Amino acid sequence: MSGIKETSTNYANKQALADECAEAYAANIIGGQWALVICSWLLHGKLRFGELKKLLPNITERMLTLQLRKLEASHIVKRTVYAEVPPRVEYELTAIGYELKPIIKGLEEWGEKHKLIAF
Amino acid sequence: MSGIKETSTNYANKQALADECAEAYAANIIGGQWALVICSWLLHGKLRFGELKKLLPNITERMLTLQLRKLEASHIVKRTVYAEVPPRVEYELTAIGYELKPIIKGLEEWGEKHKLIAF
DNA sequence: GACATTACTTACATTTTTTATAGTACCATA
DNA sequence: TATGGTACTATAAAAAATGTAAGTAATGTC
């Protein structure tokens, strides 16, 4: 992934789990505080960096960059840079990224349902 | 959740996200390194602490306890203690926990598919 | 020449999660 | 009296994730 230490037990555990459990593998990829929500917004269509930032009011630019980079590295979002000034960069889901749609919807519905039960 | 600092920005962000995004809310609940895999095993039926430990070879007892406690607090697993010596404790999914099944399956399928693409 | 805009980057601090290691209570059996 | 099994708990440390604050490049407009 990004700066994770390849000598740590944690790294070894993640690898082992991901190897034998595709759902753990998937969770590693779309895990992280903002990844799912970013994908959720991108399901509606392309968005620029600044637009995403507005949609996720409390995210810092650093976190947004990190998450987008991670999603890009996982082939879930595609990044397009336009050679303009000021710069314009657009993010959109790839095909495999778009296939997260039913999962995100599922989580959404499950979450709504769970909220009712939990309180 | 567990030991998270209610004065931190991170806490505030998580709350805010969970409030407006049910999928982020859900992700908070089933997030964590082992939670999904534990649920995945429990989809097959009740399991004892020691059995889960064997199924997740590298997990420490502490992590297993923490994750189970978190899942219990979220009403996703039910814990039953039998007054025996040596002790016997069984874990099983609740109704709402069981409803994670299609999501877990979805993640599993998506993960398999993603593995093919990513390499 | 100063300023605004956009999408970042960098260095550093803090918080959260995960791992490591050792111990506990209970009682039955040897 | 010692040992073993089960499901934990306590404490510390390491690692990972997230947040804070400042700075950068390019160029068009004032």
XYZ file of C-alpha atoms (C1' of nucleotides) in Angstrom:
298
model
C 0.000 0.000 0.000
C 1.678 3.244 0.952
C 4.178 3.560 3.777
C 3.608 0.258 5.449
C 6.538 -1.543 6.920
C 7.168 -4.811 5.158
C 8.907 -6.278 8.162
C 6.060 -5.773 10.597
C 3.803 -8.470 11.913
C 0.917 -6.343 10.861
C 2.071 -6.426 7.262
C 2.494 -10.191 7.366
C -0.937 -10.651 8.903
C -2.602 -8.445 6.335
C -0.932 -10.324 3.523
C -1.866 -13.715 4.910
C -5.457 -12.697 5.467
C -5.757 -11.080 2.057
C -4.334 -14.171 0.439
C -6.900 -16.508 1.828
C -9.873 -14.192 2.209
C -10.950 -12.140 -0.736
C -13.186 -10.080 1.515
C -10.226 -9.097 3.670
C -8.332 -8.245 0.516
C -11.204 -6.044 -0.582
C -11.488 -4.439 2.814
C -7.832 -3.459 2.697
C -8.381 -1.698 -0.572
C -11.485 0.253 0.264
C -10.635 0.675 3.914
C -9.552 3.962 5.362
C -11.603 6.749 6.704
C -12.643 8.391 3.474
C -12.189 5.897 0.668
C -15.732 4.604 0.617
C -17.273 8.021 0.768
C -15.079 9.247 -2.050
C -16.128 6.296 -4.176
C -19.689 6.917 -3.230
C -19.524 10.463 -4.578
C -17.686 9.353 -7.666
C -20.499 6.965 -8.476
C -22.357 10.083 -9.601
C -19.636 11.030 -12.071
C -16.307 12.738 -12.510
C -15.179 15.194 -9.894
C -12.286 17.559 -9.537
C -10.004 17.638 -6.530
C -11.543 20.850 -5.286
C -15.060 19.566 -5.759
C -14.336 16.480 -3.733
C -12.839 18.649 -1.068
C -16.029 20.665 -0.834
C -18.117 17.529 -0.653
C -16.052 16.194 2.232
C -16.002 19.318 4.334
C -13.616 18.288 7.049
C -11.100 16.410 5.014
C -7.643 17.908 4.823
C -5.948 18.260 1.484
C -3.337 15.823 2.647
C -5.826 13.109 3.464
C -7.719 13.646 0.256
C -4.523 13.346 -1.724
C -3.466 10.235 0.137
C -6.757 8.487 -0.300
C -7.007 9.391 -3.962
C -3.483 8.162 -4.548
C -4.258 4.910 -2.841
C -7.437 4.456 -4.846
C -5.549 5.278 -7.995
C -2.829 2.778 -7.172
C -5.545 0.172 -6.677
C -7.009 0.956 -10.108
C -10.246 2.082 -8.580
C -10.104 5.667 -9.698
C -8.575 7.189 -12.773
C -6.838 10.524 -12.572
C -6.748 12.859 -15.515
C -4.574 15.948 -15.509
C -5.299 18.784 -17.886
C -2.344 20.940 -18.813
C -3.912 24.189 -17.745
C -3.167 26.960 -15.346
C -4.477 26.916 -12.735
C -4.329 23.136 -12.874
C -7.350 20.962 -13.435
C -7.432 17.351 -12.363
C -10.385 15.061 -12.660
C -11.126 11.853 -10.872
C -13.482 9.158 -11.995
C -14.155 5.541 -11.186
C -12.678 2.821 -13.327
C -14.778 -0.139 -14.421
C -13.750 -2.223 -11.423
C -14.266 0.782 -9.205
C -17.753 1.186 -10.517
C -18.452 -2.404 -9.642
C -18.306 -1.406 -6.002
C -21.707 0.154 -6.472
C -23.835 -2.729 -5.183
C -21.519 -3.152 -2.224
C -21.712 0.502 -1.317
C -25.472 0.423 -1.692
C -25.583 -2.678 0.435
C -23.538 -1.055 3.163
C -25.724 1.997 2.997
C -28.911 0.039 3.420
C -27.446 -2.138 6.110
C -26.190 0.935 7.922
C -29.612 2.581 7.878
C -31.192 -0.559 9.181
C -28.561 -0.971 11.859
C -29.045 2.557 13.103
C -32.646 1.769 13.901
C -31.715 -1.288 15.890
C -28.782 0.119 17.759
C -30.657 2.878 19.526
C -16.535 2.752 19.968
C -13.723 1.619 22.254
C -10.926 3.872 23.469
C -11.318 6.714 21.082
C -10.782 10.218 22.289
C -13.951 12.218 22.100
C -12.093 15.487 21.828
C -10.075 14.571 18.758
C -10.675 15.875 15.286
C -10.680 12.310 14.112
C -13.572 11.487 16.387
C -15.525 14.496 15.182
C -14.868 13.608 11.572
C -15.952 10.031 12.031
C -19.140 11.145 13.721
C -19.945 13.691 11.058
C -19.327 11.234 8.262
C -21.293 8.479 9.936
C -24.178 10.862 10.487
C -24.577 11.750 6.868
C -23.293 8.608 5.191
C -24.755 5.311 6.206
C -21.997 3.500 4.356
C -19.362 5.263 6.423
C -21.328 4.388 9.529
C -21.345 0.768 8.446
C -17.669 0.832 7.610
C -16.874 2.050 11.101
C -18.690 -0.884 12.568
C -17.254 -3.661 10.480
C -13.894 -2.004 9.986
C -10.789 -3.181 11.729
C -8.361 -5.785 10.664
C -10.288 -8.889 11.676
C -13.920 -7.967 12.056
C -15.038 -8.970 8.590
C -13.206 -12.256 8.662
C -14.669 -13.099 12.029
C -18.157 -12.386 10.725
C -17.391 -14.399 7.662
C -16.560 -17.460 9.757
C -19.569 -16.914 11.969
C -21.815 -17.026 8.930
C -21.226 -20.770 9.073
C -22.503 -21.023 12.629
C -21.615 -20.633 16.278
C -17.986 -20.740 17.274
C -16.111 -20.761 20.533
C -13.344 -18.334 21.356
C -10.711 -21.027 20.945
C -12.149 -22.167 17.649
C -12.060 -18.675 16.246
C -8.507 -18.374 17.413
C -7.533 -21.466 15.488
C -9.290 -20.210 12.397
C -7.396 -16.921 12.541
C -3.941 -18.332 13.144
C -2.006 -15.149 13.665
C -4.445 -13.216 15.736
C -3.468 -12.491 19.306
C -5.907 -13.273 22.047
C -6.109 -9.620 22.867
C -7.103 -8.616 19.342
C -9.645 -11.377 19.136
C -11.150 -10.251 22.409
C -11.194 -6.625 21.330
C -12.833 -7.322 18.012
C -15.415 -9.624 19.530
C -16.219 -7.060 22.186
C -16.626 -4.392 19.571
C -18.862 -6.605 17.461
C -20.844 -7.482 20.553
C -21.248 -3.836 21.473
C -22.530 -3.199 17.959
C -25.088 -5.970 18.321
C -23.539 -7.944 15.520
C -22.503 -10.940 17.522
C -24.082 -12.497 20.551
C -21.946 -13.919 23.297
C -23.114 -16.801 25.404
C -21.224 -17.889 28.486
C -21.732 -21.331 29.920
C -21.011 -21.675 33.602
C -18.563 -24.523 33.245
C -14.988 -25.201 34.105
C -12.977 -24.836 32.019
C -15.109 -21.980 30.673
C -17.046 -22.212 27.472
C -18.120 -19.158 25.538
C -19.904 -19.207 22.233
C -20.222 -16.506 19.657
C -22.849 -16.279 16.980
C -24.210 -13.659 14.638
C -27.327 -11.752 15.535
C -30.046 -11.159 12.980
C -28.583 -7.853 11.893
C -25.141 -9.434 11.861
C -26.374 -12.161 9.612
C -27.675 -9.555 7.227
C -24.090 -8.712 6.420
C -23.978 -11.893 4.407
C -24.697 -10.427 0.965
C -22.219 -7.631 1.622
C -19.497 -10.030 2.627
C -20.242 -12.177 -0.395
C -20.164 -9.088 -2.561
C -16.807 -8.049 -1.190
C -15.523 -11.542 -1.706
C -16.562 -11.661 -5.329
C -15.341 -8.174 -5.990
C -12.039 -8.999 -4.352
C -11.537 -12.075 -6.516
C -12.308 -10.082 -9.603
C -10.042 -7.262 -8.563
C -7.136 -9.618 -7.991
C -7.272 -10.644 -11.626
C -7.170 -7.072 -12.823
C -4.555 -5.739 -10.509
C -1.759 -8.024 -11.621
C 5.281 43.545 -9.564
C 1.592 41.759 -6.385
C -2.185 38.646 -6.152
C -5.342 34.953 -6.972
C -6.301 30.229 -8.325
C -5.661 25.071 -8.196
C -3.824 20.908 -6.895
C -0.909 19.512 -4.686
C 3.847 18.479 -1.304
C 6.518 18.450 2.881
C 7.713 18.193 7.722
C 5.977 17.262 11.897
C 2.585 16.088 15.724
C -1.067 13.453 17.525
C -4.270 9.737 17.747
C -5.698 5.120 16.899
C -4.818 0.410 15.964
C -2.251 -3.585 16.364
C 1.212 -6.561 18.445
C 4.012 -8.619 22.446
C 4.269 -10.680 26.706
C 2.854 -12.047 30.896
C -0.499 -13.063 34.010
C -5.527 -14.525 36.171
C -9.568 -17.735 37.866
C -11.696 -21.792 37.881
C -11.777 -26.793 38.961
C -10.804 -31.607 37.437
C -7.450 -34.957 37.079
C -2.777 -37.134 37.916
C 0.844 -30.602 45.116
C 1.315 -29.953 40.370
C -0.649 -29.648 35.706
C -3.785 -28.562 32.154
C -7.388 -26.451 29.717
C -10.341 -22.147 28.534
C -11.250 -17.552 28.000
C -9.876 -14.042 29.126
C -7.142 -9.139 31.425
C -3.214 -5.834 32.145
C 0.520 -3.332 30.594
C 3.724 -1.732 27.386
C 5.479 -0.919 22.969
C 5.444 -0.662 17.969
C 3.223 0.558 13.856
C -0.185 2.802 11.086
C -3.506 6.305 10.188
C -4.884 10.865 10.554
C -4.396 15.840 11.435
C -1.800 20.622 11.454
C 0.435 24.053 9.251
C 3.068 25.851 5.954
C 4.936 26.074 1.364
C 5.250 25.250 -4.040
C 4.578 25.928 -9.277
C 2.557 27.977 -13.098
C 0.270 31.787 -15.279
C -3.336 35.115 -16.144
C -5.263 39.411 -14.305
C -4.957 43.870 -11.770
